[in-house]
CSV table of C-alpha atoms in Angstrom, one decimal:
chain,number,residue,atom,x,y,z
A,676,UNK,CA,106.2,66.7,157.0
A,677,UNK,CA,104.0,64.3,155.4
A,678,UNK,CA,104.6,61.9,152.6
A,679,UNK,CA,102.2,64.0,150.0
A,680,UNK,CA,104.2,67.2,150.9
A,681,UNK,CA,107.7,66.4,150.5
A,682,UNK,CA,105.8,64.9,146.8
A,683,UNK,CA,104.6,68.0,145.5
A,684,UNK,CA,108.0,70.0,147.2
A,685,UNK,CA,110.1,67.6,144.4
A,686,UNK,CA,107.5,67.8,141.4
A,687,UNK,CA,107.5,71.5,142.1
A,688,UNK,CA,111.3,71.7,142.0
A,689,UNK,CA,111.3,69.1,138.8
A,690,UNK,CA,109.0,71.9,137.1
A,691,UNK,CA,110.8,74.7,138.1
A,692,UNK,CA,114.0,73.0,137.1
A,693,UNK,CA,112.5,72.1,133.4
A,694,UNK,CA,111.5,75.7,132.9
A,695,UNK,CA,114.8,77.3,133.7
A,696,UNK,CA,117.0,74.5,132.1
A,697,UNK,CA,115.1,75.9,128.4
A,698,UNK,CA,115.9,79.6,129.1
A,699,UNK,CA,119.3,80.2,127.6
A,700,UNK,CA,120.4,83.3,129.7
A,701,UNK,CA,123.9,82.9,128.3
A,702,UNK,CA,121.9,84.1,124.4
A,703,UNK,CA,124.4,86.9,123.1
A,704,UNK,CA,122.1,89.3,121.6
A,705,UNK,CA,124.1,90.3,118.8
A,706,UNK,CA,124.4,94.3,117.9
A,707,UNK,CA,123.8,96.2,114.4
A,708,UNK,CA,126.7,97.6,113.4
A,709,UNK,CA,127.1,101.5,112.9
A,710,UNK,CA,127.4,103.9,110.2
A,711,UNK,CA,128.9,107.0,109.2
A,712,UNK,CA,126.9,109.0,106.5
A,713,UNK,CA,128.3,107.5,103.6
A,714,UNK,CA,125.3,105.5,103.3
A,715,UNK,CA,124.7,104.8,99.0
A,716,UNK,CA,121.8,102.0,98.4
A,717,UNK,CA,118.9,100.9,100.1
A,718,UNK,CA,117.5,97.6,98.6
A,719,UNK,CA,114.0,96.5,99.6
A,720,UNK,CA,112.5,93.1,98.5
A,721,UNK,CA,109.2,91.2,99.3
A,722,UNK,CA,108.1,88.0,97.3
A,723,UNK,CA,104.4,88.1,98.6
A,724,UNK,CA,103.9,92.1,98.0
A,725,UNK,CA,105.8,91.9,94.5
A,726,UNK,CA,107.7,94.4,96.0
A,727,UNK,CA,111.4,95.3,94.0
A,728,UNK,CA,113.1,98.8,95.1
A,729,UNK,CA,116.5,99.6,94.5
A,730,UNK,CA,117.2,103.2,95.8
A,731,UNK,CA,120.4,104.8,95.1
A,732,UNK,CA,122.1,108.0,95.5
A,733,UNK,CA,123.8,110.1,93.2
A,734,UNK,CA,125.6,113.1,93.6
A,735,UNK,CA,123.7,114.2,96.6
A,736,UNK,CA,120.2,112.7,95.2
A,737,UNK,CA,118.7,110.0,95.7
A,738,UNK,CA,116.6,107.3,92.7
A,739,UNK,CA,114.5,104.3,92.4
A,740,UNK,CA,115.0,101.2,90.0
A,741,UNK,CA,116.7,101.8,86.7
A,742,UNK,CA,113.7,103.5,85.8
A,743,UNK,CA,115.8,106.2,87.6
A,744,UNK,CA,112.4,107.9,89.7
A,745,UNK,CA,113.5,110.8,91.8
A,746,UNK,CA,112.8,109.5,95.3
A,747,UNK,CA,111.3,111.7,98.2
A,748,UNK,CA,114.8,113.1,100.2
A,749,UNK,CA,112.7,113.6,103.7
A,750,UNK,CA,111.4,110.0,103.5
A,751,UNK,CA,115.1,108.5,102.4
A,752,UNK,CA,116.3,110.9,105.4
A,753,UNK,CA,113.6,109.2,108.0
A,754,UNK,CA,113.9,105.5,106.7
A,755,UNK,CA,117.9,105.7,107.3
A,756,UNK,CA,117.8,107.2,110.4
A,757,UNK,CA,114.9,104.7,111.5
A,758,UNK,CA,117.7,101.5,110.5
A,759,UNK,CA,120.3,103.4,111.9
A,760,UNK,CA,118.6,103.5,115.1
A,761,UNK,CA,117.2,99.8,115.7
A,762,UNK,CA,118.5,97.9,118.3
A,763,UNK,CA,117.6,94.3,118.8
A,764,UNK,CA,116.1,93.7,122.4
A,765,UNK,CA,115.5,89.8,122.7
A,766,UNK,CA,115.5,86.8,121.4
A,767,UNK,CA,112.4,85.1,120.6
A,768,UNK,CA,113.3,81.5,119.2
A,769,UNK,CA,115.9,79.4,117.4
A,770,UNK,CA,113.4,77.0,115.8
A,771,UNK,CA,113.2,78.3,112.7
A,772,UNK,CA,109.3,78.9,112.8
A,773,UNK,CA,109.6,82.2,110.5
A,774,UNK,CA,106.0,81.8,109.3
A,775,UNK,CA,104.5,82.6,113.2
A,776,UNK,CA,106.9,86.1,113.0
A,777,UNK,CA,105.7,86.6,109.2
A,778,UNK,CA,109.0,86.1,108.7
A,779,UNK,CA,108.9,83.5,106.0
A,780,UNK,CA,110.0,84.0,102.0
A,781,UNK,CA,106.9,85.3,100.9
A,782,UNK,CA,105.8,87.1,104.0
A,783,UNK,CA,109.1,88.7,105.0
A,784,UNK,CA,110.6,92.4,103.4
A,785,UNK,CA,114.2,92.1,103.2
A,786,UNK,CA,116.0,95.1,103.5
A,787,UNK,CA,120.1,95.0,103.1
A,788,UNK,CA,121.6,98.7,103.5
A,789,UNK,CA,125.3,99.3,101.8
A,790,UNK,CA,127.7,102.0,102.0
A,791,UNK,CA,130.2,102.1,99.4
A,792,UNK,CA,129.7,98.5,98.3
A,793,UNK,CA,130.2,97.0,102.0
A,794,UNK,CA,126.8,95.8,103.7
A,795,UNK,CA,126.1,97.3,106.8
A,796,UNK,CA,122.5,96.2,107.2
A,797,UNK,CA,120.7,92.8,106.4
A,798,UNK,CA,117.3,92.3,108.4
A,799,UNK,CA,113.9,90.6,107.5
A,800,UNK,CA,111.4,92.4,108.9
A,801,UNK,CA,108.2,90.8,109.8
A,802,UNK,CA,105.0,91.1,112.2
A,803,UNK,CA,104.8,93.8,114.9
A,804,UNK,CA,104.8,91.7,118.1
A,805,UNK,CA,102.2,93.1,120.9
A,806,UNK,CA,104.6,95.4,122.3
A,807,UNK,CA,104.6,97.4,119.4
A,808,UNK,CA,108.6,95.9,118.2
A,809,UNK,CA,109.1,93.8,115.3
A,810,UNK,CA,110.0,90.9,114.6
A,811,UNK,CA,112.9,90.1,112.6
A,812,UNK,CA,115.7,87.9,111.2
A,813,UNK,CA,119.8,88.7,110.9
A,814,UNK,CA,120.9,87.8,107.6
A,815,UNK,CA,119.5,84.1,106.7
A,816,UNK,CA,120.3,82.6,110.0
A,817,UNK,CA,117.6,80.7,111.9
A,818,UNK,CA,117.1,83.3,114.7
A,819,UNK,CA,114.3,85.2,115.4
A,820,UNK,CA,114.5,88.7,117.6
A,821,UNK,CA,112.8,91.7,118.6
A,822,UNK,CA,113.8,95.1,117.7
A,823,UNK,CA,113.0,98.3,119.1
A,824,UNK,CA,112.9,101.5,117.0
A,825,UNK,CA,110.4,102.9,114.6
A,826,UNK,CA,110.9,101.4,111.0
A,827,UNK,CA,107.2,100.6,109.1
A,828,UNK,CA,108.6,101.4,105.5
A,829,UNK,CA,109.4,97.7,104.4
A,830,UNK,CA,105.8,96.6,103.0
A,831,UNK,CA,105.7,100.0,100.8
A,832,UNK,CA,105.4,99.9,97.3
A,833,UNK,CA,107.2,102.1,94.8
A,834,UNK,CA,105.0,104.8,94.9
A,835,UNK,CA,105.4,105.7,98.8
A,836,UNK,CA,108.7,106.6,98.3
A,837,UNK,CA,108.8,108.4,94.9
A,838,UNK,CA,109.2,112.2,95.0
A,839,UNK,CA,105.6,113.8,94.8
A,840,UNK,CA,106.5,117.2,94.1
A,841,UNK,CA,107.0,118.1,90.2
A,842,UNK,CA,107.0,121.8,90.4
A,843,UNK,CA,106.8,124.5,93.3
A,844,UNK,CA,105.8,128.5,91.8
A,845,UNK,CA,104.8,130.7,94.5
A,846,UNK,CA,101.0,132.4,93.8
A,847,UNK,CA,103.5,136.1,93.8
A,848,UNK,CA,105.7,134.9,91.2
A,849,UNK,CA,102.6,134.4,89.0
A,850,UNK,CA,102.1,137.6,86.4
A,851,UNK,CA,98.9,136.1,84.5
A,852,UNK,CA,97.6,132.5,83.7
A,853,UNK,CA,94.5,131.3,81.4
A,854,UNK,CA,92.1,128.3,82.5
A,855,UNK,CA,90.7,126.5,79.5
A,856,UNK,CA,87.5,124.2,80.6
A,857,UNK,CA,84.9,122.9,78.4
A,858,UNK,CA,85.4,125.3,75.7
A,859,UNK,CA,85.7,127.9,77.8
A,860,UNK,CA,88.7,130.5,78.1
A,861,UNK,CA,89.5,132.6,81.3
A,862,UNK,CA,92.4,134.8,80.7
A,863,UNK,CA,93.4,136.7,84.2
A,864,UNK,CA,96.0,139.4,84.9
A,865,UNK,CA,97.5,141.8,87.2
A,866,UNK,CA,96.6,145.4,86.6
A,867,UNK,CA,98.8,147.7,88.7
A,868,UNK,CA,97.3,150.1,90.1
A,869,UNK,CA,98.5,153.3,92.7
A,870,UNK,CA,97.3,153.4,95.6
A,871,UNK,CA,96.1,156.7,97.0
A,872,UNK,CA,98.1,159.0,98.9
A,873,UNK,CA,97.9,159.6,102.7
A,874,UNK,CA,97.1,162.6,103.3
A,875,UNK,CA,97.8,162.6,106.6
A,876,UNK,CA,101.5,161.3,106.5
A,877,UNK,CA,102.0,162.7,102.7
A,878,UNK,CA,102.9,159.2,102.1
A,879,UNK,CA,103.6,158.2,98.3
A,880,UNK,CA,101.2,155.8,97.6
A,881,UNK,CA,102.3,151.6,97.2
A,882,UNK,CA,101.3,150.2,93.6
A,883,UNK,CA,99.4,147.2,94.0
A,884,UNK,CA,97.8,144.3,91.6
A,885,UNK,CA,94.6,143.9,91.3
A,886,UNK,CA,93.2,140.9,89.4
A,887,UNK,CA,91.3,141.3,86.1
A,888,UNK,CA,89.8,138.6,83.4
A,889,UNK,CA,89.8,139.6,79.8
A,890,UNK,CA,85.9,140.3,78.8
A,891,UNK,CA,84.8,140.8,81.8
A,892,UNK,CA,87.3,144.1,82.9
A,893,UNK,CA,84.4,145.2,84.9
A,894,UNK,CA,83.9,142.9,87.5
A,895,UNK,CA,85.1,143.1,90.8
A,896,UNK,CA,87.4,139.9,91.3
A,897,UNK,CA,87.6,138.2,94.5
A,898,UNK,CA,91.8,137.9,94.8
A,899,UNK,CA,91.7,134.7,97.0
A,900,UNK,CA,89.6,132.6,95.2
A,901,UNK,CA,91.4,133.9,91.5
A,902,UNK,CA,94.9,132.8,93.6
A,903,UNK,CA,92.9,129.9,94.8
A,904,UNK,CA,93.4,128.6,91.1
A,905,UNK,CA,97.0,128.7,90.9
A,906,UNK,CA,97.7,128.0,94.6
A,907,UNK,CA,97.9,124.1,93.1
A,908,UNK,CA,101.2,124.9,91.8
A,909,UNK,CA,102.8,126.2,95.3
A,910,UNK,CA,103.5,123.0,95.3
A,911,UNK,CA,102.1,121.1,92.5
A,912,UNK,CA,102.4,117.4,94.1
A,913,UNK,CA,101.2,114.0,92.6
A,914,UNK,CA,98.5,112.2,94.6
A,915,UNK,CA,99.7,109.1,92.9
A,916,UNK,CA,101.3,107.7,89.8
A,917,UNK,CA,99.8,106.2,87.3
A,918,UNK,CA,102.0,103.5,85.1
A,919,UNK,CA,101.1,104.8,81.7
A,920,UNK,CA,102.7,107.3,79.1
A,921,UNK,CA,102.5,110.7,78.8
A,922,UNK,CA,102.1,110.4,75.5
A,923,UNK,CA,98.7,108.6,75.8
A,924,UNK,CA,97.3,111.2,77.5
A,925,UNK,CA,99.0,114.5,75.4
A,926,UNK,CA,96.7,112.6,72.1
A,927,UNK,CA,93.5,113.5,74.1
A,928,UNK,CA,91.4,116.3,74.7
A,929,UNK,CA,91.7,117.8,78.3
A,930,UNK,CA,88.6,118.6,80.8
A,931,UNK,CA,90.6,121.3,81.6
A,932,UNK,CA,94.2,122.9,81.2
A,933,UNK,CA,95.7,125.8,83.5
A,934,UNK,CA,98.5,128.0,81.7
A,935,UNK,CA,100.7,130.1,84.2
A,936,UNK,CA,103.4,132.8,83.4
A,937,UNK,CA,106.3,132.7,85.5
A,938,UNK,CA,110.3,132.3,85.2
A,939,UNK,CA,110.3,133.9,81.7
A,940,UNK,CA,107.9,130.5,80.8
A,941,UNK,CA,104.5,128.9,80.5
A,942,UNK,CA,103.9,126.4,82.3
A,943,UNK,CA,100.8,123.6,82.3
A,944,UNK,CA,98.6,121.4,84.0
A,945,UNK,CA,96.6,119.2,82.2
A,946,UNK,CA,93.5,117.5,83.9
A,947,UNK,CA,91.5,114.7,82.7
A,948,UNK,CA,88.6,113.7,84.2
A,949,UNK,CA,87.4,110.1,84.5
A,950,UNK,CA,84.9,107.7,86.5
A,951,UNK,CA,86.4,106.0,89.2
A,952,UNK,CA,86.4,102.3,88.9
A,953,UNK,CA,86.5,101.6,92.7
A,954,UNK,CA,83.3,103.3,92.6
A,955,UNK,CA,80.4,101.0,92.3
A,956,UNK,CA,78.2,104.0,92.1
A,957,UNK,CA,80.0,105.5,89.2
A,958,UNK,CA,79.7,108.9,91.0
A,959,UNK,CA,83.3,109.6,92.4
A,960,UNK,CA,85.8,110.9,90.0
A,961,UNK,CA,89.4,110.6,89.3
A,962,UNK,CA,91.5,113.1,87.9
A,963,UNK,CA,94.5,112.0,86.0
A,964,UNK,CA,97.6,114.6,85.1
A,965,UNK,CA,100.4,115.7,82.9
A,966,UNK,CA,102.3,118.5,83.5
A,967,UNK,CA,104.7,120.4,81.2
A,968,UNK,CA,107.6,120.3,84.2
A,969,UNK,CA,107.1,116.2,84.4
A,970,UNK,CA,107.6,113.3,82.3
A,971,UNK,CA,105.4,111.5,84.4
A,972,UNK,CA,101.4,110.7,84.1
A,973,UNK,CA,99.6,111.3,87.9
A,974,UNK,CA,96.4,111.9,89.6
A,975,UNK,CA,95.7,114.8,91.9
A,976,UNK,CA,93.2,115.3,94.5
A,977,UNK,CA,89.8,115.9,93.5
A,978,UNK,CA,89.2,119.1,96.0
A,979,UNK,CA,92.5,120.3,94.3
A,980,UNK,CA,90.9,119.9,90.4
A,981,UNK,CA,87.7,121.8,91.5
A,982,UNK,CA,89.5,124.8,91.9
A,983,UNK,CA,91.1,124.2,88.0
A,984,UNK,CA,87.7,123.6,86.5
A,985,UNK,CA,86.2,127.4,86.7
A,986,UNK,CA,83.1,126.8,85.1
A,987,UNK,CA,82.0,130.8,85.1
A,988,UNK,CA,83.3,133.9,86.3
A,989,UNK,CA,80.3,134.2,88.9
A,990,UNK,CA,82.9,131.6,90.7
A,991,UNK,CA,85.4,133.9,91.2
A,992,UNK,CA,83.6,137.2,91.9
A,993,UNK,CA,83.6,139.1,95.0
A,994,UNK,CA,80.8,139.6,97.0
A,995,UNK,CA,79.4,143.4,97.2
């Protein structure tokens, strides 16, 4: 063996012996502790996202800030059960580089889970690494890991987790309902009618409603599109929420306003149409809401308000 060989042999072990001497393979990858279902608070911070959540549970419910917003119970339900389940798979570095992990202050969502006043959870979450995990921090200590596990709830604002649904009526539960819309008045009811014996089986005939408007008795109604209307209550949902008073809104005049009987009550929708200001074009609308069943001022879709703004009874008659 040459001179230059038995060279390159000891670099190659000098490299070799650098590389490993940096890998700590004695690293104790801590666990997360576990939990029973006694799970109470769920506090989410960010600095960067002005992001402040304090979700709570009492007596079986869960609520957001001390504004005291019902929050969404299947989202609660899937954001627990995604913290529950993380495990932490590696450790990435000990350097205290946070901002390459977007796990610095401002970048970083802190979430700390507690259970009757005892913490059980205490991550920062940061980027997702390109295995699809996350980065994140235990607690304030220095070290940066990977966890596995399904959790992309920590950059969410307030509105992602509040409870969308203000009131649920099902279309059969619905006896009559007016739709008010630019001066306009459609009053619709259910006329029971018998239907006619079978003669072949002698067969008592089944009562049935038929839809009707008042003023226009005589025209055939097509009964999907008239339950069309009030299929926006089955559920009524928020597409957002809009930080302003109800009592801002109940001062002005509606575009339209839908009036169903059901439960021994009346209950409204109240739609306001405005110009979008995302819209450059100023042809897209928005449609902000009040509701009779919510304290709270929100938009709904604008596929959903089309079927509230009947502009004529041609819109709901059936076809010959």
């Amino acid at each position: 063996m040459n001179k230059n060989n038995i060279i390159g042999i000891i670099i190659g072990a000098l490299i070799v012996f650098i590389v490993v001497s940096r890998i700590n393979f004695n690293f104790d990858i801590p666990s997360l502790p576990s939990w029973s279902d006694s799970v109470d608070k769920i506090l989410i911070t960010n600095l960067g996202k002005k992001i402040d959540l304090n979700i709570y549970k009492e007596k079986n419910n869960w609520y957001i800030n001390k504004e005291k917003f019902p929050a969404d119970k299947n989202k609660i339900k899937n954001i627990l059960n995604a913290l529950k389940n993380l495990e932490i798979t590696e450790h990435v570095s000990d350097k205290g580089l946070f901002k390459n992990y977007g796990l610095d202050i401002k970048d970083a969502s802190k979430v700390i889970v507690k259970a009757k006043n005892k913490t059980i959870r205490d991550l920062y979450f940061g980027n997702k690494s390109s295995t699809n995990h996350t980065f994140v921090r235990v607690s304030n200590k220095k070290d940066v890991f990977l966890v596995s596990g399904v959790f992309r709830d920590y950059g969410k604002k307030i509105d992602h987790f509040r409870d969308k649904e203000l009131v649920k009526i099902n279309k059969n539960a619905i006896a009559s309902f007016n739709v008010m819309h630019r001066g306009q008045t459609f009053s619709f009811y259910q006329k029971i009618e018998e239907k006619k014996k079978d003669k072949k089986n002698k067969k008592k005939g089944k009562k049935k409603g038929i839809w009707k408007c008042k003023g226009y008795e005589f025209t055939k109604l097509d009964k999907n599109k008239v339950e069309g209307i009030v299929s926006i209550f089955s559920p009524l949902r928020a597409n957002t929420f809009l930080n302003i008073k109800k009592s801002e809104l109940e001062k002005k005049f509606p575009t339209a306003e839908l009036k169903v009987a059901a439960f021994g009550k009346t209950v409204s929708l109240k739609l306001f149409e405005e110009k979008d200001p995302k819209d450059k074009k100023g042809k897209r609308k928005i449609y902000k809401a009040i509701t009779s069943e919510s304290p709270y001022v929100f938009t709904v879709s604008s596929w959903k308000a089309n079927k509230v703004l009947l502009k004529n009874i041609e819109a709901v008659k059936a076809k010959k």
